[in-house]
Coordinates of N, CA and C in Angstrom, one line a residue:
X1 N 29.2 13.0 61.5 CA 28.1 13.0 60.6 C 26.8 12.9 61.4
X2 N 25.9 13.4 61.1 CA 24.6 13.8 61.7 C 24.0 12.6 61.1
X3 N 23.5 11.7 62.0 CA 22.9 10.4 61.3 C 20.9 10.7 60.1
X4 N 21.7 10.1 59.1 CA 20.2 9.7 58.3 C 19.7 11.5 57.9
X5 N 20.5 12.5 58.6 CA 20.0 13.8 57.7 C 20.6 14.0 56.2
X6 N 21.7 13.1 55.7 CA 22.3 13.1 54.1 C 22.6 11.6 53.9
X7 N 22.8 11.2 52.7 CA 23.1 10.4 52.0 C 23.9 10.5 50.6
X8 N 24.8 9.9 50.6 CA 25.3 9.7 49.3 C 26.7 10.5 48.7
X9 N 27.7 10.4 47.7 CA 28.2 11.3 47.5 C 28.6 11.8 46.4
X10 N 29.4 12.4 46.2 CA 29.4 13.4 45.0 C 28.3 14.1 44.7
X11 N 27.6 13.7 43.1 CA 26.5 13.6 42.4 C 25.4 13.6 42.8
X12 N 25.2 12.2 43.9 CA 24.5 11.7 44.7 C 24.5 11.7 45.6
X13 N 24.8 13.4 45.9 CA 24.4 13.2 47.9 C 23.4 14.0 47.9
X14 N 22.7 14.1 48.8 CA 21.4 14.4 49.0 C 20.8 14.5 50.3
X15 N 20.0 15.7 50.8 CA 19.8 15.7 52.3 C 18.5 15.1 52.2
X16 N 18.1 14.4 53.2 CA 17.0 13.2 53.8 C 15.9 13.8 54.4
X17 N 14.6 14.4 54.0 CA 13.7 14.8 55.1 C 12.8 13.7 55.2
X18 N 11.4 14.0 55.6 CA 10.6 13.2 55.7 C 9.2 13.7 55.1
X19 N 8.4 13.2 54.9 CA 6.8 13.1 54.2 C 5.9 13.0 54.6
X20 N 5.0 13.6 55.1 CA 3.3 13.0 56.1 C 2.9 12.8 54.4
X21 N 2.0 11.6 54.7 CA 1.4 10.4 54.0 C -0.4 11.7 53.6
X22 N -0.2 12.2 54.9 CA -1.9 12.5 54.8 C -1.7 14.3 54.1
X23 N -1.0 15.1 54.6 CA -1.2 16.3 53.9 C 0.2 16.3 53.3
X24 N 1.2 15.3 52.7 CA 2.5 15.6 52.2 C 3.7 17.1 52.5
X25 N 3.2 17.6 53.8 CA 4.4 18.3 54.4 C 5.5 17.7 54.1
X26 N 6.8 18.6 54.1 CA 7.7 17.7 53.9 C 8.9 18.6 55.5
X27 N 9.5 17.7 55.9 CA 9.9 18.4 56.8 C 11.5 18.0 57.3
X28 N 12.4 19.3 57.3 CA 14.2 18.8 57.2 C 14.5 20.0 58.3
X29 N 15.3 19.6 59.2 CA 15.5 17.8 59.6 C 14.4 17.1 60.2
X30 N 14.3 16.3 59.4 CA 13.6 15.3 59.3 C 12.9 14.9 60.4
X31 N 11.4 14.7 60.5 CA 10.5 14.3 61.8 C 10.3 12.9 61.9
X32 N 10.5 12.2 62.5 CA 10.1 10.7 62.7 C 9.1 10.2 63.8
X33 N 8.9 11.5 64.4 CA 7.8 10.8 65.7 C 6.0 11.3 64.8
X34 N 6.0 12.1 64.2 CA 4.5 13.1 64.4 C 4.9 14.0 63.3
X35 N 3.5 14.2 62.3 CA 3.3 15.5 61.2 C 3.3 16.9 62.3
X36 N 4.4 17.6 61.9 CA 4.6 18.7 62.5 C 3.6 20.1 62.1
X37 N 2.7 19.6 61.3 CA 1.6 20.5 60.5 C 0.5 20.6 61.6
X38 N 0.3 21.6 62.3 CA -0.3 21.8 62.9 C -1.9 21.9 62.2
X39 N -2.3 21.6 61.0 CA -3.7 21.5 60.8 C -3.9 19.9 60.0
X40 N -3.2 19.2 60.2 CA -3.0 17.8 60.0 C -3.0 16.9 61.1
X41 N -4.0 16.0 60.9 CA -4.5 15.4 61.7 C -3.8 14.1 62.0
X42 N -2.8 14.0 60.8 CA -1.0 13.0 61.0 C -1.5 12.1 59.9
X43 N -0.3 10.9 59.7 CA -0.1 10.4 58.8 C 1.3 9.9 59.0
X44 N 1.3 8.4 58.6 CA 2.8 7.9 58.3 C 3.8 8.9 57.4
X45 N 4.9 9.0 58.2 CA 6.2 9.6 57.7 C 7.4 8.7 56.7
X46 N 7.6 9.2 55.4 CA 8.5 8.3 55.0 C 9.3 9.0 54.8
X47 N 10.6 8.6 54.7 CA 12.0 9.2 53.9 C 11.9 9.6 52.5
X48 N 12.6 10.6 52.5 CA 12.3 11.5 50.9 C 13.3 12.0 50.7
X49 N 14.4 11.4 49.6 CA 15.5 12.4 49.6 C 15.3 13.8 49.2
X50 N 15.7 15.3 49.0 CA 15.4 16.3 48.9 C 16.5 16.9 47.9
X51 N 15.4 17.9 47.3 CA 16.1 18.5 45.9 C 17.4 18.8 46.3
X52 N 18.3 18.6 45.2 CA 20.1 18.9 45.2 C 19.6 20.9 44.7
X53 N 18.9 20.8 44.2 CA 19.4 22.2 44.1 C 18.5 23.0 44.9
X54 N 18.6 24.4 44.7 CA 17.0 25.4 45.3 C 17.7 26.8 45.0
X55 N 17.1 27.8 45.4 CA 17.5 29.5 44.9 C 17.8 29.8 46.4
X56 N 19.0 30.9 46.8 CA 19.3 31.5 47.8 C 17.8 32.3 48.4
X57 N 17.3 32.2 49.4 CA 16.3 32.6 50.0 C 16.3 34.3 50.9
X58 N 17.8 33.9 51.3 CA 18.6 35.1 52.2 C 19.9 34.4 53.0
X59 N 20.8 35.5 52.9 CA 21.9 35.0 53.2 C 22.6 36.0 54.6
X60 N 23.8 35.4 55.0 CA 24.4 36.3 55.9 C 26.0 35.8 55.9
X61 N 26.7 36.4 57.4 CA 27.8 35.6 57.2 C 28.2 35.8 59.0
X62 N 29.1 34.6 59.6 CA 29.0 34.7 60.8 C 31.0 34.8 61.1
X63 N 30.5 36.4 61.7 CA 32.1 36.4 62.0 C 32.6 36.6 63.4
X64 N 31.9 35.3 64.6 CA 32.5 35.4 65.7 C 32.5 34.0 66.0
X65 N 33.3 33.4 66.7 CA 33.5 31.7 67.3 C 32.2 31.6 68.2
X66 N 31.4 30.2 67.9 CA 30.3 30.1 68.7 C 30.6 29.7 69.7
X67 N 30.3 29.9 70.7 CA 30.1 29.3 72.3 C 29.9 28.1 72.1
X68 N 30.8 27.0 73.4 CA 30.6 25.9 73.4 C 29.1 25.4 73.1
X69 N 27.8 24.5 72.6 CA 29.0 22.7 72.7 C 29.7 22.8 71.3
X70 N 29.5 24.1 70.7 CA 30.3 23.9 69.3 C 31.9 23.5 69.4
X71 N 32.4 23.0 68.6 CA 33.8 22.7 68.9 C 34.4 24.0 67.8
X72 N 35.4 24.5 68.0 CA 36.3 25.4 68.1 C 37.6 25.2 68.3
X73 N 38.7 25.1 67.2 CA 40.1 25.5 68.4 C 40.2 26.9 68.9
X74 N 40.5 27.3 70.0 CA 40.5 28.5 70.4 C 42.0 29.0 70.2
X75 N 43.1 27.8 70.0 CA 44.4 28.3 69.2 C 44.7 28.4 67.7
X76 N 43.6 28.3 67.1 CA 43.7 28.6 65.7 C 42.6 29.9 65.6
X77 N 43.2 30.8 64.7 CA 42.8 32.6 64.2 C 40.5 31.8 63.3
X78 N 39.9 32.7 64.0 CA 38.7 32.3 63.3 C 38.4 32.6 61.8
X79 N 38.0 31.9 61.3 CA 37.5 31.8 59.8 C 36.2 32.5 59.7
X80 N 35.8 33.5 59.4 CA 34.1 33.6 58.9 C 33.6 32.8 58.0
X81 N 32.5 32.5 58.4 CA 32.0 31.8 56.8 C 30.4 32.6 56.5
X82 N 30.0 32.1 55.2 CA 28.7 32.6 54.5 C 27.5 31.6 55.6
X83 N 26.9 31.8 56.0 CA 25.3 31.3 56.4 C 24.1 31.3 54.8
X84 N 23.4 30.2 54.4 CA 22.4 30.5 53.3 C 21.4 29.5 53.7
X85 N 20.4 30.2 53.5 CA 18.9 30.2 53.7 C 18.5 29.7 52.0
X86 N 17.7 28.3 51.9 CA 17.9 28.3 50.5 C 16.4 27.8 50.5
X87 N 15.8 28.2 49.4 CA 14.3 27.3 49.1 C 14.4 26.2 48.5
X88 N 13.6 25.3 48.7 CA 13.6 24.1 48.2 C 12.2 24.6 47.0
X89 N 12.2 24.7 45.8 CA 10.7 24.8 46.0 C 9.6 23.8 45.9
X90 N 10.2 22.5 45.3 CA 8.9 21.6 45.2 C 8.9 21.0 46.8
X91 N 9.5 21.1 47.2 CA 9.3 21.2 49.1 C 8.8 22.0 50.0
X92 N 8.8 23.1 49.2 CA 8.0 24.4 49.8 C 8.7 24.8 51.1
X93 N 10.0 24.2 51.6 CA 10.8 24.5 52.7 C 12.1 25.4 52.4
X94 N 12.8 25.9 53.2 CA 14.0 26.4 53.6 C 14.8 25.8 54.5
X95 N 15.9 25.6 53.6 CA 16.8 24.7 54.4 C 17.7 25.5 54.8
X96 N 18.8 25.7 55.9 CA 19.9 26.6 56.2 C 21.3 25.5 56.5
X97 N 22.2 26.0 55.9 CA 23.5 25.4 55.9 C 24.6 26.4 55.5
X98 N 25.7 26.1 55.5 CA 26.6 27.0 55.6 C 27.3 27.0 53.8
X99 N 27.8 28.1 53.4 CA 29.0 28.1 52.0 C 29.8 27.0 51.9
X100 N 29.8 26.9 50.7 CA 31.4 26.0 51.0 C 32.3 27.3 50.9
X101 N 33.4 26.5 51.5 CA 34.7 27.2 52.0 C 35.1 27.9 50.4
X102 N 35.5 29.3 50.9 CA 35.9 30.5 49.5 C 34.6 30.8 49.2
X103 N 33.6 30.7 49.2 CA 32.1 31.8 49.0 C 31.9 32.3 50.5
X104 N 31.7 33.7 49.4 CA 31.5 34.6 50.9 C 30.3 35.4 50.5
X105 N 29.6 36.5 51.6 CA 28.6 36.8 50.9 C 28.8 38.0 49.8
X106 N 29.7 38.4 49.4 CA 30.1 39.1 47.9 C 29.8 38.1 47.0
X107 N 29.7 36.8 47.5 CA 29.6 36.3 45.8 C 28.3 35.2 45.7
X108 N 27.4 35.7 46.7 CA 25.8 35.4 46.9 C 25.0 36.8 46.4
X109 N 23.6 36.2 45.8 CA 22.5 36.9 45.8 C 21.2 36.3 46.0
X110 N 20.2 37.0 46.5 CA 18.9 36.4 46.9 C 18.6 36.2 45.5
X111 N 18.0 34.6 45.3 CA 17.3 34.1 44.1 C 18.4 33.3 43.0
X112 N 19.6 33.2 43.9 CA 20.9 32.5 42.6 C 20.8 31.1 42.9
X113 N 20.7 30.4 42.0 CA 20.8 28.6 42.4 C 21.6 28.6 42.7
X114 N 21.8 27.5 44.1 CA 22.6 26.6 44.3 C 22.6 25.2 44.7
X115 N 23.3 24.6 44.7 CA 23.4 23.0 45.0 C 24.0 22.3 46.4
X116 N 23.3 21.7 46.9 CA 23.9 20.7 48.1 C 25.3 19.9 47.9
X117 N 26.4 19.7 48.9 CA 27.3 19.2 48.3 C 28.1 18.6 49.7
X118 N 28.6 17.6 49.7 CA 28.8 17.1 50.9 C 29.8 18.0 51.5
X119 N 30.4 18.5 52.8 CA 31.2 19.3 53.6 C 31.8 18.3 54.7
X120 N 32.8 19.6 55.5 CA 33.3 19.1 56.6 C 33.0 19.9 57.8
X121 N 32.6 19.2 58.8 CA 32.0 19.7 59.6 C 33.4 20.8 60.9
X122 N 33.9 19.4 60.9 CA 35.1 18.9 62.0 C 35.4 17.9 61.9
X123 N 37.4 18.0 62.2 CA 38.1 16.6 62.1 C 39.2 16.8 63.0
X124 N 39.1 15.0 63.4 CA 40.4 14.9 64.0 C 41.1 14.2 63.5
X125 N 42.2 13.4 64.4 CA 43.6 12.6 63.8 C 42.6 11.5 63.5
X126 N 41.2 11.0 64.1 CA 40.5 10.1 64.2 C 39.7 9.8 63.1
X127 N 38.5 11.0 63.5 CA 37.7 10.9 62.8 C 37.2 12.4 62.0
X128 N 36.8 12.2 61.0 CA 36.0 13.3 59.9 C 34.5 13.6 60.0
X129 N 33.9 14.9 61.1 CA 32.5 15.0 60.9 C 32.4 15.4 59.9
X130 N 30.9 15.0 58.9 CA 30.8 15.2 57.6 C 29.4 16.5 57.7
X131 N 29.0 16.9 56.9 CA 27.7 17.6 57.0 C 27.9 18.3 55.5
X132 N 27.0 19.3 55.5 CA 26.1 19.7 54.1 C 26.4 20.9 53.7
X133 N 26.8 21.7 52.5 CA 27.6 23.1 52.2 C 26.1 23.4 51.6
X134 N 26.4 24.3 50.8 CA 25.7 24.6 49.9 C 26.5 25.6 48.5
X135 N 26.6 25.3 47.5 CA 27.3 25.8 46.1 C 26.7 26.9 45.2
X136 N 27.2 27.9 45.7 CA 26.6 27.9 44.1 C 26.3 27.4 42.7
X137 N 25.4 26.9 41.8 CA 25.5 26.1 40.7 C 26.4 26.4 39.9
X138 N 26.8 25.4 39.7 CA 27.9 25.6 38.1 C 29.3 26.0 38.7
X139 N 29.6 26.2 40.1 CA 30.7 26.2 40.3 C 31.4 24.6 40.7
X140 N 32.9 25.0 40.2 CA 33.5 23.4 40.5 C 34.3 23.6 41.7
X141 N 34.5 22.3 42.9 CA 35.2 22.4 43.7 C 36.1 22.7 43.6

């Protein structure tokens, strides 16, 4: 799990950015040192959880094993997955995260809602990295 970038589950999970106080940028992942607004003169940053849903912005799909420090088994056959670019709009940002597993980009279009939804990053016998899909709306897991 990527610390403090999500919170919550099911219903209530939610990715975490942050807020300048002085011109309300909102910014994911999240800034905690400095307003990254280059015509802002700064302002205290607070935690802001961020819209569950937003519209496809642009999508793609990645079909080769990344180069380390990603983790990979290089003895299991690779999976492609969907890449989505999504707008937030009362954030005025784009967030990028991956499909959930079974959407591919046949069953995306630029401008379709979708929803935040907790994922799996990587697991072992140990432990479960967690991270952020993105759904189409109105689909059930």
């Amino acid at each position: 799990m990527v610390t403090d970038w999500f919170t919550g589950d099911g219903d209530e999970f939610r990715l975490l950015g942050t807020r300048c106080s002085a011109c309300a940028s909102v910014f994911f992942p999240r800034e905690d040192g400095h307003c990254r607004n280059p015509a802002c003169r700064g302002g205290e940053l607070e935690e802001v959880p961020l819209s569950r849903r937003g519209r496809v912005w642009s999508y793609t799909d990645s079909r080769y094993r990344p180069p380390s420090p990603y983790v990979s088994d290089p003895e299991l056959p690779w999976e492609p997955y969907a890449l989505i670019a999504v707008e937030l709009e009362s954030e005025r940002i784009v967030v990028l995260g991956q499909a959930v597993p079974g959407i591919t980009v046949v069953d995306l279009t630029v401008g379709m809602e979708v929803e935040v939804v907790p994922g799996v990053l990587s697991e072992d016998a140990e432990t479960t990295w967690t991270t952020w899909h993105w759904r189409p709306a109105g689909v059930a897991e």
